[in-house]
PDB file of C-alpha atoms and ligand atoms in Angstrom:
ATOM      1  CA  MET A   1     135.743  99.451  99.658  1.00 66.00           C
ATOM      2  CA  ASP A   2     132.895  98.741 102.085  1.00 77.00           C
ATOM      3  CA  PHE A   3     129.979 101.121 102.475  1.00 81.00           C
ATOM      4  CA  HIS A   4     130.111 101.055 106.278  1.00 80.00           C
ATOM      5  CA  SER A   5     133.250 103.083 106.750  1.00 83.00           C
ATOM      6  CA  PRO A   6     133.707 105.974 109.193  1.00 83.00           C
ATOM      7  CA  ALA A   7     133.645 108.276 106.137  1.00 89.00           C
ATOM      8  CA  THR A   8     130.001 107.426 105.407  1.00 95.00           C
ATOM      9  CA  ARG A   9     128.570 106.552 108.836  1.00 95.00           C
ATOM     10  CA  ILE A  10     126.002 108.939 110.334  1.00 96.00           C
ATOM     11  CA  ASP A  11     127.638 109.374 113.732  1.00 91.00           C
ATOM     12  CA  SER A  12     124.557 109.554 115.926  1.00 91.00           C
ATOM     13  CA  LEU A  13     122.937 106.523 114.223  1.00 94.00           C
ATOM     14  CA  GLU A  14     124.983 103.361 114.366  1.00 88.00           C
ATOM     15  CA  ASP A  15     123.409 101.680 111.348  1.00 95.00           C
ATOM     16  CA  ALA A  16     122.799 104.440 108.838  1.00 97.00           C
ATOM     17  CA  PHE A  17     125.222 105.534 106.116  1.00 97.00           C
ATOM     18  CA  TYR A  18     125.173 108.468 103.713  1.00 98.00           C
ATOM     19  CA  ILE A  19     127.086 109.095 100.480  1.00 97.00           C
ATOM     20  CA  SER A  20     126.315 112.572  99.122  1.00 97.00           C
ATOM     21  CA  ASP A  21     127.449 112.106  95.511  1.00 97.00           C
ATOM     22  CA  PHE A  22     126.493 108.524  94.759  1.00 98.00           C
ATOM     23  CA  ILE A  23     125.438 109.217  91.149  1.00 98.00           C
ATOM     24  CA  SER A  24     126.497 111.906  88.673  1.00 98.00           C
ATOM     25  CA  GLU A  25     124.281 114.698  87.316  1.00 98.00           C
ATOM     26  CA  ASP A  26     124.024 112.898  83.938  1.00 98.00           C
ATOM     27  CA  GLU A  27     123.001 109.660  85.635  1.00 98.00           C
ATOM     28  CA  GLU A  28     120.401 111.536  87.655  1.00 98.00           C
ATOM     29  CA  THR A  29     118.943 113.161  84.513  1.00 98.00           C
ATOM     30  CA  ARG A  30     118.717 109.787  82.770  1.00 98.00           C
ATOM     31  CA  LEU A  31     117.078 108.109  85.765  1.00 98.00           C
ATOM     32  CA  ILE A  32     114.469 110.873  86.072  1.00 98.00           C
ATOM     33  CA  GLN A  33     113.717 110.507  82.333  1.00 98.00           C
ATOM     34  CA  LYS A  34     113.290 106.750  82.746  1.00 97.00           C
ATOM     35  CA  VAL A  35     110.947 107.171  85.728  1.00 97.00           C
ATOM     36  CA  GLN A  36     108.905 109.798  83.871  1.00 96.00           C
ATOM     37  CA  SER A  37     108.681 107.776  80.653  1.00 95.00           C
ATOM     38  CA  ALA A  38     107.387 104.589  82.311  1.00 93.00           C
ATOM     39  CA  PRO A  39     103.941 103.692  80.933  1.00 91.00           C
ATOM     40  CA  LEU A  40     101.167 105.374  82.932  1.00 89.00           C
ATOM     41  CA  PRO A  41      99.708 102.092  84.322  1.00 88.00           C
ATOM     42  CA  ARG A  42     103.069 101.588  86.067  1.00 93.00           C
ATOM     43  CA  TRP A  43     102.098 104.328  88.503  1.00 94.00           C
ATOM     44  CA  THR A  44      99.968 103.688  91.570  1.00 95.00           C
ATOM     45  CA  HIS A  45      98.326 106.952  92.586  1.00 93.00           C
ATOM     46  CA  LEU A  46      98.133 107.365  96.346  1.00 89.00           C
ATOM     47  CA  SER A  47      96.538 110.339  98.023  1.00 83.00           C
ATOM     48  CA  HIS A  48      99.871 111.894  98.997  1.00 85.00           C
ATOM     49  CA  ARG A  49     102.359 110.688  96.369  1.00 91.00           C
ATOM     50  CA  ARG A  50     102.642 108.345  93.417  1.00 94.00           C
ATOM     51  CA  LEU A  51     104.552 105.106  93.291  1.00 96.00           C
ATOM     52  CA  GLN A  52     106.047 102.539  90.885  1.00 97.00           C
ATOM     53  CA  THR A  53     106.822  98.994  92.032  1.00 96.00           C
ATOM     54  CA  TRP A  54     109.528  96.968  90.252  1.00 97.00           C
ATOM     55  CA  PRO A  55     109.394  94.217  89.086  1.00 96.00           C
ATOM     56  CA  SER A  56     105.903  93.853  90.659  1.00 95.00           C
ATOM     57  CA  ALA A  57     103.956  94.114  93.923  1.00 95.00           C
ATOM     58  CA  LEU A  58     104.431  91.337  96.493  1.00 96.00           C
ATOM     59  CA  THR A  59     101.725  88.695  96.823  1.00 95.00           C
ATOM     60  CA  LYS A  60      99.421  88.557  99.883  1.00 94.00           C
ATOM     61  CA  SER A  61     101.912  86.195 101.512  1.00 95.00           C
ATOM     62  CA  ASP A  62     104.740  88.713 100.956  1.00 97.00           C
ATOM     63  CA  THR A  63     106.259  86.674  98.145  1.00 97.00           C
ATOM     64  CA  LEU A  64     107.994  88.200  95.146  1.00 97.00           C
ATOM     65  CA  LEU A  65     107.260  86.523  91.805  1.00 95.00           C
ATOM     66  CA  LEU A  66     110.721  86.631  90.317  1.00 91.00           C
ATOM     67  CA  SER A  67     111.211  88.508  87.097  1.00 92.00           C
ATOM     68  CA  PRO A  68     114.137  90.560  85.849  1.00 94.00           C
ATOM     69  CA  LEU A  69     114.549  94.185  86.901  1.00 96.00           C
ATOM     70  CA  PRO A  70     114.773  96.681  84.041  1.00 96.00           C
ATOM     71  CA  PRO A  71     118.380  97.477  83.036  1.00 97.00           C
ATOM     72  CA  TRP A  72     118.046 101.183  83.928  1.00 97.00           C
ATOM     73  CA  LEU A  73     117.447 100.278  87.593  1.00 98.00           C
ATOM     74  CA  ILE A  74     120.506  97.971  87.602  1.00 98.00           C
ATOM     75  CA  ASP A  75     123.165  99.989  85.803  1.00 97.00           C
ATOM     76  CA  PRO A  76     124.834 101.893  87.410  1.00 98.00           C
ATOM     77  CA  ILE A  77     123.145 101.657  90.809  1.00 98.00           C
ATOM     78  CA  ILE A  78     123.179  97.929  91.610  1.00 98.00           C
ATOM     79  CA  HIS A  79     126.675  97.595  90.121  1.00 97.00           C
ATOM     80  CA  ARG A  80     127.832 100.294  92.525  1.00 97.00           C
ATOM     81  CA  PHE A  81     126.067  98.522  95.430  1.00 97.00           C
ATOM     82  CA  ASP A  82     128.074  95.412  94.488  1.00 97.00           C
ATOM     83  CA  ASP A  83     131.346  97.383  94.485  1.00 96.00           C
ATOM     84  CA  LEU A  84     130.526  98.636  97.997  1.00 96.00           C
ATOM     85  CA  SER A  85     129.222  95.220  99.224  1.00 96.00           C
ATOM     86  CA  ILE A  86     125.990  96.866 100.365  1.00 97.00           C
ATOM     87  CA  PHE A  87     123.807  93.746  99.990  1.00 98.00           C
ATOM     88  CA  ALA A  88     126.651  91.239 100.534  1.00 97.00           C
ATOM     89  CA  ASP A  89     125.034  89.806 103.708  1.00 97.00           C
ATOM     90  CA  ALA A  90     121.459  89.796 102.351  1.00 98.00           C
ATOM     91  CA  PRO A  91     119.917  86.403 101.511  1.00 98.00           C
ATOM     92  CA  HIS A  92     120.095  86.957  97.743  1.00 97.00           C
ATOM     93  CA  GLY A  93     123.265  89.050  97.854  1.00 97.00           C
ATOM     94  CA  ALA A  94     121.550  91.791  95.828  1.00 97.00           C
ATOM     95  CA  PRO A  95     118.308  93.767  95.869  1.00 98.00           C
ATOM     96  CA  ASN A  96     115.394  92.153  94.032  1.00 97.00           C
ATOM     97  CA  HIS A  97     112.696  94.785  94.623  1.00 98.00           C
ATOM     98  CA  ILE A  98     112.526  98.540  94.053  1.00 98.00           C
ATOM     99  CA  LEU A  99     109.907 101.140  94.934  1.00 97.00           C
ATOM    100  CA  VAL A 100     109.984 104.463  93.115  1.00 97.00           C
ATOM    101  CA  ASN A 101     108.234 107.226  95.057  1.00 97.00           C
ATOM    102  CA  GLU A 102     107.552 110.693  93.699  1.00 96.00           C
ATOM    103  CA  TYR A 103     106.765 113.560  96.080  1.00 97.00           C
ATOM    104  CA  ARG A 104     105.569 116.943  94.864  1.00 97.00           C
ATOM    105  CA  PRO A 105     105.838 119.921  97.245  1.00 97.00           C
ATOM    106  CA  GLY A 106     103.397 119.366 100.121  1.00 96.00           C
ATOM    107  CA  GLN A 107     103.465 115.589  99.725  1.00 96.00           C
ATOM    108  CA  GLY A 108     105.051 113.057 102.081  1.00 96.00           C
ATOM    109  CA  ILE A 109     104.707 109.645 103.637  1.00 96.00           C
ATOM    110  CA  MET A 110     103.254 108.834 107.068  1.00 94.00           C
ATOM    111  CA  PRO A 111     105.641 107.374 109.655  1.00 95.00           C
ATOM    112  CA  HIS A 112     105.779 103.627 109.022  1.00 95.00           C
ATOM    113  CA  GLU A 113     108.090 100.641 109.024  1.00 96.00           C
ATOM    114  CA  ASP A 114     108.928  98.626 105.917  1.00 97.00           C
ATOM    115  CA  GLY A 115     108.337  95.372 107.779  1.00 95.00           C
ATOM    116  CA  SER A 116     109.437  91.758 107.813  1.00 96.00           C
ATOM    117  CA  ALA A 117     108.905  90.870 104.147  1.00 98.00           C
ATOM    118  CA  TYR A 118     112.317  92.391 103.504  1.00 98.00           C
ATOM    119  CA  TYR A 119     115.823  91.746 104.754  1.00 98.00           C
ATOM    120  CA  PRO A 120     116.370  94.634 107.200  1.00 98.00           C
ATOM    121  CA  LEU A 121     118.322  96.931 104.912  1.00 98.00           C
ATOM    122  CA  VAL A 122     117.053  99.645 102.593  1.00 98.00           C
ATOM    123  CA  ALA A 123     119.216 101.623 100.183  1.00 98.00           C
ATOM    124  CA  THR A 124     117.650 104.861  98.891  1.00 98.00           C
ATOM    125  CA  VAL A 125     118.874 106.949  95.966  1.00 98.00           C
ATOM    126  CA  SER A 126     117.377 110.466  95.856  1.00 98.00           C
ATOM    127  CA  LEU A 127     116.703 112.340  92.613  1.00 98.00           C
ATOM    128  CA  GLY A 128     115.630 115.849  91.655  1.00 98.00           C
ATOM    129  CA  ALA A 129     115.608 117.761  94.943  1.00 98.00           C
ATOM    130  CA  PRO A 130     116.480 117.426  98.624  1.00 98.00           C
ATOM    131  CA  ILE A 131     114.045 116.208 101.258  1.00 98.00           C
ATOM    132  CA  VAL A 132     114.125 115.537 105.011  1.00 98.00           C
ATOM    133  CA  LEU A 133     113.429 112.012 106.267  1.00 98.00           C
ATOM    134  CA  ASP A 134     112.232 111.824 109.891  1.00 98.00           C
ATOM    135  CA  LEU A 135     112.965 108.899 112.227  1.00 97.00           C
ATOM    136  CA  TYR A 136     110.789 108.046 115.246  1.00 96.00           C
ATOM    137  CA  GLU A 137     111.773 105.399 117.771  1.00 92.00           C
ATOM    138  CA  LYS A 138     108.986 102.782 117.834  1.00 89.00           C
ATOM    139  CA  ASN A 139     108.743 102.494 121.591  1.00 77.00           C
ATOM    140  CA  GLY A 140     108.933 106.262 122.136  1.00 67.00           C
ATOM    141  CA  HIS A 141     105.639 107.376 123.730  1.00 55.00           C
ATOM    142  CA  CYS A 142     103.736 110.586 123.398  1.00 48.00           C
ATOM    143  CA  SER A 143     103.667 113.287 125.952  1.00 44.00           C
ATOM    144  CA  GLY A 144     102.073 116.692 125.734  1.00 41.00           C
ATOM    145  CA  GLU A 145      98.547 117.932 125.385  1.00 37.00           C
ATOM    146  CA  GLU A 146      97.956 117.230 121.711  1.00 40.00           C
ATOM    147  CA  TYR A 147      98.630 113.531 122.164  1.00 38.00           C
ATOM    148  CA  HIS A 148      96.735 112.841 125.402  1.00 35.00           C
ATOM    149  CA  HIS A 149      94.110 110.748 123.581  1.00 39.00           C
ATOM    150  CA  PHE A 150      96.776 108.474 122.174  1.00 41.00           C
ATOM    151  CA  SER A 151      99.156 108.052 125.088  1.00 40.00           C
ATOM    152  CA  ASP A 152      99.782 104.409 124.239  1.00 45.00           C
ATOM    153  CA  MET A 153     100.561 105.160 120.630  1.00 49.00           C
ATOM    154  CA  PRO A 154     104.084 105.675 119.352  1.00 53.00           C
ATOM    155  CA  CYS A 155     104.843 109.358 119.335  1.00 55.00           C
ATOM    156  CA  HIS A 156     104.742 110.917 115.897  1.00 57.00           C
ATOM    157  CA  GLY A 157     104.968 114.452 117.223  1.00 74.00           C
ATOM    158  CA  LYS A 158     108.664 115.114 117.044  1.00 89.00           C
ATOM    159  CA  PRO A 159     111.220 112.972 115.262  1.00 96.00           C
ATOM    160  CA  GLN A 160     114.225 111.746 117.239  1.00 96.00           C
ATOM    161  CA  PHE A 161     116.416 112.111 114.154  1.00 97.00           C
ATOM    162  CA  ARG A 162     116.202 114.020 110.870  1.00 98.00           C
ATOM    163  CA  ILE A 163     118.220 113.014 107.823  1.00 98.00           C
ATOM    164  CA  LEU A 164     118.623 115.461 104.925  1.00 98.00           C
ATOM    165  CA  GLN A 165     118.778 113.518 101.678  1.00 98.00           C
ATOM    166  CA  GLU A 166     120.398 115.570  98.914  1.00 98.00           C
ATOM    167  CA  ARG A 167     119.689 114.933  95.239  1.00 98.00           C
ATOM    168  CA  ARG A 168     122.081 112.246  93.865  1.00 98.00           C
ATOM    169  CA  SER A 169     122.770 110.876  97.361  1.00 98.00           C
ATOM    170  CA  LEU A 170     122.560 107.358  98.750  1.00 98.00           C
ATOM    171  CA  LEU A 171     121.160 106.608 102.219  1.00 98.00           C
ATOM    172  CA  VAL A 172     121.529 103.097 103.660  1.00 98.00           C
ATOM    173  CA  MET A 173     119.579 102.132 106.787  1.00 98.00           C
ATOM    174  CA  ARG A 174     119.876  98.676 108.295  1.00 97.00           C
ATOM    175  CA  LYS A 175     119.561  96.541 111.452  1.00 97.00           C
ATOM    176  CA  ARG A 176     118.234  98.488 114.459  1.00 96.00           C
ATOM    177  CA  ILE A 177     117.483 101.615 112.437  1.00 96.00           C
ATOM    178  CA  TYR A 178     115.368  99.435 110.134  1.00 97.00           C
ATOM    179  CA  THR A 179     113.650  97.392 112.852  1.00 96.00           C
ATOM    180  CA  ASP A 180     113.251  99.774 115.814  1.00 96.00           C
ATOM    181  CA  PHE A 181     112.359 103.041 114.095  1.00 96.00           C
ATOM    182  CA  LEU A 182     109.512 104.358 111.970  1.00 97.00           C
ATOM    183  CA  HIS A 183     110.422 106.654 109.091  1.00 97.00           C
ATOM    184  CA  GLY A 184     108.346 109.309 107.398  1.00 97.00           C
ATOM    185  CA  ILE A 185     108.422 112.487 105.327  1.00 97.00           C
ATOM    186  CA  ALA A 186     106.404 115.510 106.447  1.00 96.00           C
ATOM    187  CA  GLU A 187     103.659 116.836 104.167  1.00 96.00           C
ATOM    188  CA  THR A 188     105.038 120.309 103.841  1.00 97.00           C
ATOM    189  CA  ASP A 189     106.233 122.616 101.089  1.00 97.00           C
ATOM    190  CA  THR A 190     109.116 123.926 103.179  1.00 98.00           C
ATOM    191  CA  ASP A 191     111.609 121.949 105.260  1.00 98.00           C
ATOM    192  CA  GLU A 192     112.599 124.152 108.184  1.00 97.00           C
ATOM    193  CA  ASP A 193     114.939 124.333 111.177  1.00 97.00           C
ATOM    194  CA  LEU A 194     117.853 122.931 109.210  1.00 98.00           C
ATOM    195  CA  GLY A 195     121.353 123.043 110.638  1.00 97.00           C
ATOM    196  CA  PRO A 196     123.999 121.011 112.427  1.00 97.00           C
ATOM    197  CA  HIS A 197     121.847 121.017 115.605  1.00 96.00           C
ATOM    198  CA  SER A 198     118.916 119.261 113.933  1.00 97.00           C
ATOM    199  CA  ILE A 199     120.146 117.301 110.909  1.00 98.00           C
ATOM    200  CA  CYS A 200     122.068 114.221 111.964  1.00 97.00           C
ATOM    201  CA  ASN A 201     124.003 113.820 108.705  1.00 98.00           C
ATOM    202  CA  TRP A 202     124.928 117.532 108.460  1.00 98.00           C
ATOM    203  CA  ASP A 203     128.693 116.813 108.409  1.00 97.00           C
ATOM    204  CA  LEU A 204     128.267 114.498 105.410  1.00 97.00           C
ATOM    205  CA  LEU A 205     126.299 116.946 103.214  1.00 98.00           C
ATOM    206  CA  ARG A 206     127.690 118.014  99.838  1.00 97.00           C
ATOM    207  CA  GLU A 207     126.008 121.456  99.561  1.00 97.00           C
ATOM    208  CA  LYS A 208     125.505 122.878 103.047  1.00 97.00           C
ATOM    209  CA  ASP A 209     125.291 126.465 101.710  1.00 97.00           C
ATOM    210  CA  LEU A 210     121.918 125.728 100.134  1.00 97.00           C
ATOM    211  CA  TYR A 211     120.529 125.679 103.669  1.00 97.00           C
ATOM    212  CA  ASP A 212     122.232 128.825 105.014  1.00 94.00           C
ATOM    213  CA  ALA A 213     118.801 130.349 105.644  1.00 97.00           C
ATOM    214  CA  GLY A 214     117.832 127.291 107.706  1.00 98.00           C
ATOM    215  CA  TRP A 215     115.051 126.254 105.294  1.00 98.00           C
ATOM    216  CA  TYR A 216     114.377 125.426 101.662  1.00 97.00           C
ATOM    217  CA  ARG A 217     111.318 125.127  99.475  1.00 98.00           C
ATOM    218  CA  ARG A 218     110.471 121.618  98.364  1.00 98.00           C
ATOM    219  CA  GLU A 219     110.581 120.695  94.699  1.00 98.00           C
ATOM    220  CA  THR A 220     109.627 117.384  93.112  1.00 98.00           C
ATOM    221  CA  ARG A 221     111.804 114.685  94.647  1.00 98.00           C
ATOM    222  CA  THR A 222     111.905 111.072  93.503  1.00 98.00           C
ATOM    223  CA  SER A 223     113.355 108.205  95.498  1.00 98.00           C
ATOM    224  CA  LEU A 224     114.469 104.765  94.363  1.00 98.00           C
ATOM    225  CA  THR A 225     114.365 102.390  97.350  1.00 98.00           C
ATOM    226  CA  TYR A 226     116.170  99.083  96.895  1.00 98.00           C
ATOM    227  CA  ARG A 227     115.419  96.048  99.091  1.00 98.00           C
ATOM    228  CA  ASP A 228     115.833  92.263  99.186  1.00 98.00           C
ATOM    229  CA  VAL A 229     112.524  90.367  99.589  1.00 98.00           C
ATOM    230  CA  PHE A 230     113.046  87.176 101.642  1.00 98.00           C
ATOM    231  CA  LYS A 231     110.452  84.970  99.914  1.00 97.00           C
ATOM    232  CA  VAL A 232     110.718  84.565  96.172  1.00 97.00           C
ATOM    233  CA  ALA A 233     108.966  82.244  93.739  1.00 95.00           C
ATOM    234  CA  LYS A 234     109.849  81.541  90.155  1.00 87.00           C
ATOM    235  CA  ILE A 235     106.946  82.245  87.792  1.00 76.00           C
ATOM    236  CA  GLY A 236     107.288  78.674  86.426  1.00 69.00           C
ATOM    237  CA  ASP A 237     106.877  77.229  89.943  1.00 69.00           C
ATOM    238  CA  THR A 238     103.840  79.417  90.514  1.00 68.00           C
ATOM    239  CA  LEU A 239     102.201  78.249  87.282  1.00 67.00           C
ATOM    240  CA  LYS A 240     102.939  74.627  88.247  1.00 67.00           C
ATOM    241  CA  PHE A 241     101.389  75.286  91.650  1.00 68.00           C
ATOM    242  CA  LEU A 242      98.271  76.598  89.902  1.00 72.00           C
ATOM    243  CA  GLY A 243      98.263  73.547  87.584  1.00 74.00           C
ATOM    244  CA  ILE A 244      99.119  75.603  84.507  1.00 69.00           C
ATOM    245  CA  PRO A 245     101.906  74.153  82.313  1.00 67.00           C
ATOM    246  CA  SER A 246     104.616  76.767  81.651  1.00 56.00           C
TER     247      SER A 246
HETATM  248  O1  AKG B   1     111.054 108.204  99.702  1.00 50.38           O
HETATM  249  C1  AKG B   1     111.689 107.772 100.663  1.00 50.38           C
HETATM  250  O2  AKG B   1     112.852 108.116 100.898  1.00 50.38           O
HETATM  251  C2  AKG B   1     111.042 106.799 101.601  1.00 50.38           C
HETATM  252  C3  AKG B   1     110.116 105.850 100.913  1.00 50.38           C
HETATM  253  C4  AKG B   1     109.606 104.809 101.861  1.00 50.38           C
HETATM  254  O3  AKG B   1     109.698 104.911 103.035  1.00 50.38           O
HETATM  255  C5  AKG B   1     108.989 103.583 101.325  1.00 50.38           C
HETATM  256  O4  AKG B   1     108.799 103.474 100.098  1.00 50.38           O
HETATM  257  O5  AKG B   1     108.710 102.675 102.120  1.00 50.38           O
HETATM  258 FE1  FE2 B   2     109.429 103.035 103.997  1.00 50.38          FE
END
């Protein structure tokens, strides 16, 4: 089976796909335990969330120094990506880099793009609690009083699209959605105005009744974002380059 079937496609977005029950509850529990039990220095503390980078951060020239990913980030997730051919067209045919982001209630991530270091496809597995991801078209411009100082800036006021990511779900964004949109998560402790009119993957949700009131309170949500870095270097080659015998 391919991941880009009509059963998983988010209708209003040509190149985004959503699978609500990508991992089981037991798999989710185990993954959360693994994230939580990583040694403390693994975490980078940012002002609005904390982050782990696997296998390591990219160099200044956006190169990944190749080293194996830990087994818990491969099995079952990357095996399932293989079954669905998610990274089949990527240069290395599989993800080689994973960011783990943890958001407590009130935390988020500013609208941004992931950039050209990566093949334009990101596959995100959500753990622990739902969260809304906002998409902003890059060349959308601001209008309205509060933005008049920044009229040439992309508009971060109102997202064009909102994707509700349930716990245990997979979201794949690629091509134009990757290159032409910014994505972000609001710093709020309540996601509001939820319904078929505002959430573009509403039809694909597993547990719509949780949002009957039109809002929910955030709880700690962790994401695993899988990508393929274009430029890779073997550690041995790097040591040779530095004149160090390996
Ligand atoms: O947590 C998410 O779903 C988004 C994370 C993200 O945008 C990033 O790590 O670049
Ligand atoms: Fe991102």
